[in-house]
Coordinates of N, CA and C in Angstrom, one line a residue:
M312 N 0.8 -1.3 -0.2 CA 0.1 -0.2 -0.1 C 1.2 1.2 0.2
Y313 N 1.8 1.1 0.7 CA 2.9 2.5 0.9 C 3.3 2.7 -0.4
I314 N 3.7 1.5 -1.0 CA 4.5 1.6 -2.3 C 3.6 2.0 -3.5
M315 N 2.4 1.9 -3.5 CA 1.4 2.1 -4.3 C 1.0 3.9 -4.3
S316 N 1.4 4.0 -2.9 CA 1.0 5.7 -2.6 C 1.9 6.4 -3.0
S317 N 3.2 5.9 -2.6 CA 4.3 6.9 -3.2 C 4.5 6.8 -4.7
M318 N 4.0 5.8 -5.4 CA 4.0 5.8 -6.9 C 3.1 6.7 -7.4
S319 N 1.9 6.7 -6.8 CA 0.8 7.7 -7.2 C 1.3 9.0 -7.2
E320 N 1.9 9.2 -5.6 CA 2.4 10.5 -5.3 C 3.4 10.8 -6.5
A321 N 4.2 10.1 -6.5 CA 5.4 10.4 -7.5 C 4.8 10.9 -8.9
S322 N 4.0 10.0 -9.4 CA 3.4 10.5 -10.7 C 2.6 11.6 -10.5
S323 N 1.8 11.8 -9.6 CA 1.1 13.3 -9.5 C 2.2 14.4 -9.7
N324 N 3.4 14.1 -8.8 CA 4.4 15.1 -8.7 C 5.0 15.5 -10.3
G325 N 5.5 14.1 -10.9 CA 5.7 14.4 -12.3 C 4.6 14.9 -13.2
I326 N 3.6 14.8 -13.2 CA 2.5 15.6 -13.8 C 2.7 17.3 -13.5
N327 N 2.3 17.3 -12.1 CA 2.5 18.8 -11.7 C 3.7 19.4 -12.4
G328 N 4.8 18.8 -12.0 CA 6.1 19.2 -12.6 C 6.1 19.6 -13.9
T329 N 5.4 18.6 -15.0 CA 5.4 18.9 -16.2 C 4.3 19.9 -16.4
L330 N 3.5 20.1 -15.6 CA 2.7 21.6 -16.0 C 3.1 22.8 -15.5
Q331 N 3.9 22.7 -14.2 CA 4.8 23.9 -13.9 C 5.8 24.2 -15.0
L332 N 6.3 23.1 -15.7 CA 7.3 23.4 -16.5 C 6.7 24.1 -17.9
M333 N 5.6 23.5 -18.3 CA 4.8 24.1 -19.5 C 4.1 25.7 -19.1
K334 N 4.2 25.9 -17.9 CA 3.3 27.0 -17.6 C 4.6 28.1 -17.6
L335 N 6.0 27.7 -17.2 CA 7.2 28.5 -17.3 C 7.7 28.5 -19.0
E336 N 7.6 27.5 -19.6 CA 7.7 27.7 -21.1 C 6.6 28.8 -21.7
A337 N 5.4 28.9 -21.5 CA 4.5 29.8 -22.0 C 4.8 30.8 -21.1
Q338 N 5.0 31.3 -20.0 CA 5.5 32.6 -19.8 C 6.7 33.2 -20.4
E339 N 7.7 32.2 -21.0 CA 8.7 32.6 -21.8 C 8.5 32.9 -22.9
W340 N 7.3 32.4 -23.4 CA 7.2 32.8 -25.0 C 6.3 33.9 -24.8
K341 N 5.6 34.3 -23.8 CA 5.0 35.4 -23.5 C 5.9 36.8 -23.5
L342 N 7.0 36.6 -22.7 CA 7.8 37.4 -22.5 C 8.7 37.7 -23.7
Q343 N 8.8 36.7 -24.8 CA 9.6 36.9 -26.0 C 8.8 37.7 -27.1
A344 N 7.3 37.1 -26.7 CA 6.4 38.2 -27.7 C 6.4 39.4 -27.4
E345 N 6.3 39.9 -26.1 CA 6.5 41.3 -25.5 C 7.6 41.8 -26.1
E346 N 8.9 41.2 -25.9 CA 10.2 41.9 -26.5 C 10.0 42.2 -27.6
L347 N 9.3 41.2 -28.7 CA 9.1 41.4 -30.2 C 8.5 42.6 -30.3
K348 N 7.2 42.7 -29.4 CA 6.6 43.8 -29.8 C 7.2 45.2 -29.7
V349 N 7.8 45.0 -28.4 CA 8.6 46.5 -28.1 C 9.8 46.7 -29.2
S350 N 10.4 45.5 -29.6 CA 11.2 45.6 -30.9 C 10.8 46.2 -32.2
L351 N 9.4 45.8 -32.4 CA 8.9 46.8 -33.6 C 8.2 47.8 -33.4
K352 N 7.9 48.2 -32.1 CA 7.5 49.6 -31.9 C 8.6 50.2 -32.2
V353 N 10.1 50.0 -31.7 CA 11.1 50.8 -32.0 C 11.6 50.9 -33.0
A354 N 11.4 49.7 -34.0 CA 11.7 50.0 -35.5 C 10.5 50.7 -36.1
E355 N 9.5 50.7 -35.9 CA 8.5 51.3 -36.3 C 8.8 53.3 -36.1
C356 N 9.3 53.4 -34.8 CA 9.5 54.7 -34.2 C 10.8 55.1 -35.1
K357 N 11.7 54.3 -35.4 CA 13.2 54.3 -36.2 C 12.7 55.0 -37.8
V358 N 11.6 54.0 -38.5 CA 11.7 54.4 -39.6 C 10.6 55.6 -39.9
A359 N 9.9 56.1 -39.0 CA 9.1 57.5 -38.9 C 10.3 58.4 -38.5
Q360 N 11.2 58.3 -37.6 CA 12.0 59.4 -37.6 C 12.9 59.5 -38.8
S361 N 13.8 58.3 -39.5 CA 14.4 58.4 -40.6 C 13.6 59.1 -41.8
T362 N 12.2 58.7 -42.0 CA 11.4 59.3 -42.7 C 10.9 60.9 -42.7
S363 N 10.9 61.3 -41.3 CA 11.0 62.8 -41.3 C 12.2 63.2 -41.5
L364 N 13.3 62.6 -41.2 CA 14.5 63.3 -41.3 C 14.8 63.3 -43.0
Y365 N 14.4 62.5 -43.8 CA 14.5 62.1 -45.1 C 13.7 63.4 -45.7
R366 N 12.5 63.5 -45.0 CA 11.8 64.8 -46.1 C 12.2 66.2 -45.3
R367 N 12.8 66.1 -44.0 CA 13.4 67.7 -43.8 C 14.9 67.8 -44.4
A368 N 15.4 66.8 -44.8 CA 16.5 67.1 -45.7 C 16.3 67.4 -47.4
K369 N 15.0 66.7 -47.6 CA 14.6 67.1 -48.9 C 14.2 68.6 -49.1
S370 N 13.6 68.7 -47.6 CA 13.2 70.4 -47.8 C 14.3 71.5 -47.8
I371 N 15.1 70.9 -47.0 CA 16.4 71.7 -47.0 C 17.3 71.8 -48.2
E372 N 17.2 70.6 -49.0 CA 17.6 70.8 -50.4 C 17.1 71.5 -51.1
G373 N 15.8 71.7 -51.0 CA 15.0 72.8 -52.0 C 15.1 73.7 -51.6
L374 N 15.4 74.4 -50.1 CA 15.8 75.5 -49.9 C 17.1 76.2 -50.0
Q375 N 17.9 75.0 -50.3 CA 19.3 75.3 -50.5 C 19.3 75.6 -52.1
G376 N 18.7 74.8 -52.7 CA 18.6 75.4 -54.3 C 17.8 76.7 -54.5
I377 N 16.8 76.9 -53.8 CA 16.4 78.1 -54.0 C 17.2 79.4 -53.2
K378 N 18.1 79.2 -52.3 CA 19.3 80.0 -51.9 C 20.1 80.4 -52.7
N379 N 20.8 79.0 -53.4 CA 21.9 79.1 -54.5 C 21.1 79.7 -55.6
A380 N 19.9 79.6 -56.3 CA 19.4 80.3 -57.3 C 19.3 82.1 -57.0
T381 N 19.0 82.3 -55.9 CA 18.8 83.5 -55.1 C 20.4 84.4 -55.5
L382 N 21.2 83.5 -55.3 CA 22.6 84.2 -54.8 C 23.2 84.1 -56.5
E383 N 22.8 83.1 -57.4 CA 22.9 83.4 -58.5 C 22.4 84.6 -59.3
H384 N 21.1 84.7 -59.1 CA 20.4 86.0 -59.6 C 21.3 87.4 -59.3
E385 N 21.5 87.5 -57.9 CA 22.3 88.4 -57.4 C 23.6 88.5 -58.3
R386 N 24.4 87.7 -58.4 CA 25.5 87.5 -59.1 C 25.3 88.1 -60.2
L387 N 24.5 87.8 -61.1 CA 24.2 88.3 -62.2 C 23.8 89.7 -62.5
E388 N 22.9 90.1 -61.7 CA 22.6 91.6 -61.3 C 23.8 92.2 -61.0
A389 N 24.9 91.8 -60.1 CA 26.0 92.6 -60.0 C 26.9 92.7 -61.3
Q390 N 26.9 91.4 -62.1 CA 27.6 91.7 -63.4 C 26.8 92.5 -64.2
L391 N 25.6 92.6 -64.4 CA 24.8 93.4 -65.3 C 25.0 95.1 -64.8
K392 N 25.2 95.3 -63.2 CA 25.5 97.1 -63.0 C 26.9 97.3 -63.2
Y393 N 27.6 96.2 -63.3 CA 29.1 96.5 -63.8 C 29.3 96.7 -65.2
A394 N 28.5 95.8 -66.0 CA 28.6 96.0 -67.5 C 27.7 97.4 -68.0
L395 N 26.8 97.8 -67.2 CA 26.3 99.1 -67.4 C 27.1 100.1 -67.3
S396 N 27.7 100.1 -65.8 CA 28.5 101.0 -65.6 C 29.6 101.4 -66.8
K397 N 30.4 100.1 -67.0 CA 31.4 100.2 -68.3 C 30.9 100.8 -69.4
L398 N 29.5 100.4 -69.6 CA 28.9 100.9 -70.8 C 28.8 102.5 -70.8
T399 N 28.2 102.9 -69.5 CA 28.2 104.3 -69.3 C 29.6 105.4 -69.6
T400 N 30.6 104.4 -68.9 CA 31.9 105.2 -69.0 C 32.5 105.2 -70.5
T401 N 32.1 104.1 -71.2 CA 32.6 104.4 -72.7 C 31.8 105.0 -73.4
R402 N 30.7 105.1 -73.2 CA 29.8 106.4 -73.6 C 30.5 107.7 -73.6
A403 N 30.9 108.2 -72.0 CA 31.3 109.3 -71.7 C 32.7 109.3 -72.4
Q404 N 33.3 108.4 -72.4 CA 34.8 108.5 -72.9 C 34.5 108.8 -74.3
I405 N 33.7 108.5 -75.4 CA 33.3 108.4 -76.8 C 32.8 110.0 -76.8
T406 N 31.9 110.3 -76.2 CA 31.5 111.7 -76.4 C 32.5 112.9 -76.0
F407 N 33.4 112.4 -74.9 CA 34.4 113.4 -74.5 C 35.4 113.5 -75.9
L408 N 35.7 112.4 -76.6 CA 36.8 112.1 -77.8 C 36.0 112.9 -78.9
K409 N 34.6 112.9 -79.0 CA 33.9 113.4 -80.5 C 34.2 114.8 -80.0
K410 N 34.1 115.4 -78.7 CA 33.9 117.1 -78.6 C 35.6 117.3 -78.7
A411 N 36.3 116.5 -78.2 CA 37.7 117.1 -78.3 C 38.2 116.9 -79.9
A412 N 37.7 116.2 -80.5 CA 37.8 116.1 -82.1 C 37.3 117.3 -82.8
N413 N 36.3 117.9 -82.3 CA 35.6 118.7 -83.0 C 36.3 120.4 -82.7
I414 N 37.2 120.1 -81.6 CA 37.9 121.4 -80.9 C 38.9 121.9 -82.1

């Protein structure tokens, strides 16, 4: 009777032990699933941040292009003013030479 009782208890402990192991494994799987969820959220945030930075960089490139175009426009205006000044000077010299030749 004692042997049967011990065997029954051992069998019961074995089943309980197996159930405990299965519960622990289930908990471990749950923790891994939670870790994966967190990793996914982190990855989503990084993608969103990268997308935002990409858009900002493209916007800055556009602004830089506008700035470069503005600088080019200003440079061309300065060259035009210089050319007009040279033209005015040349006209004045021609007028002076014409008057001097008539004297």
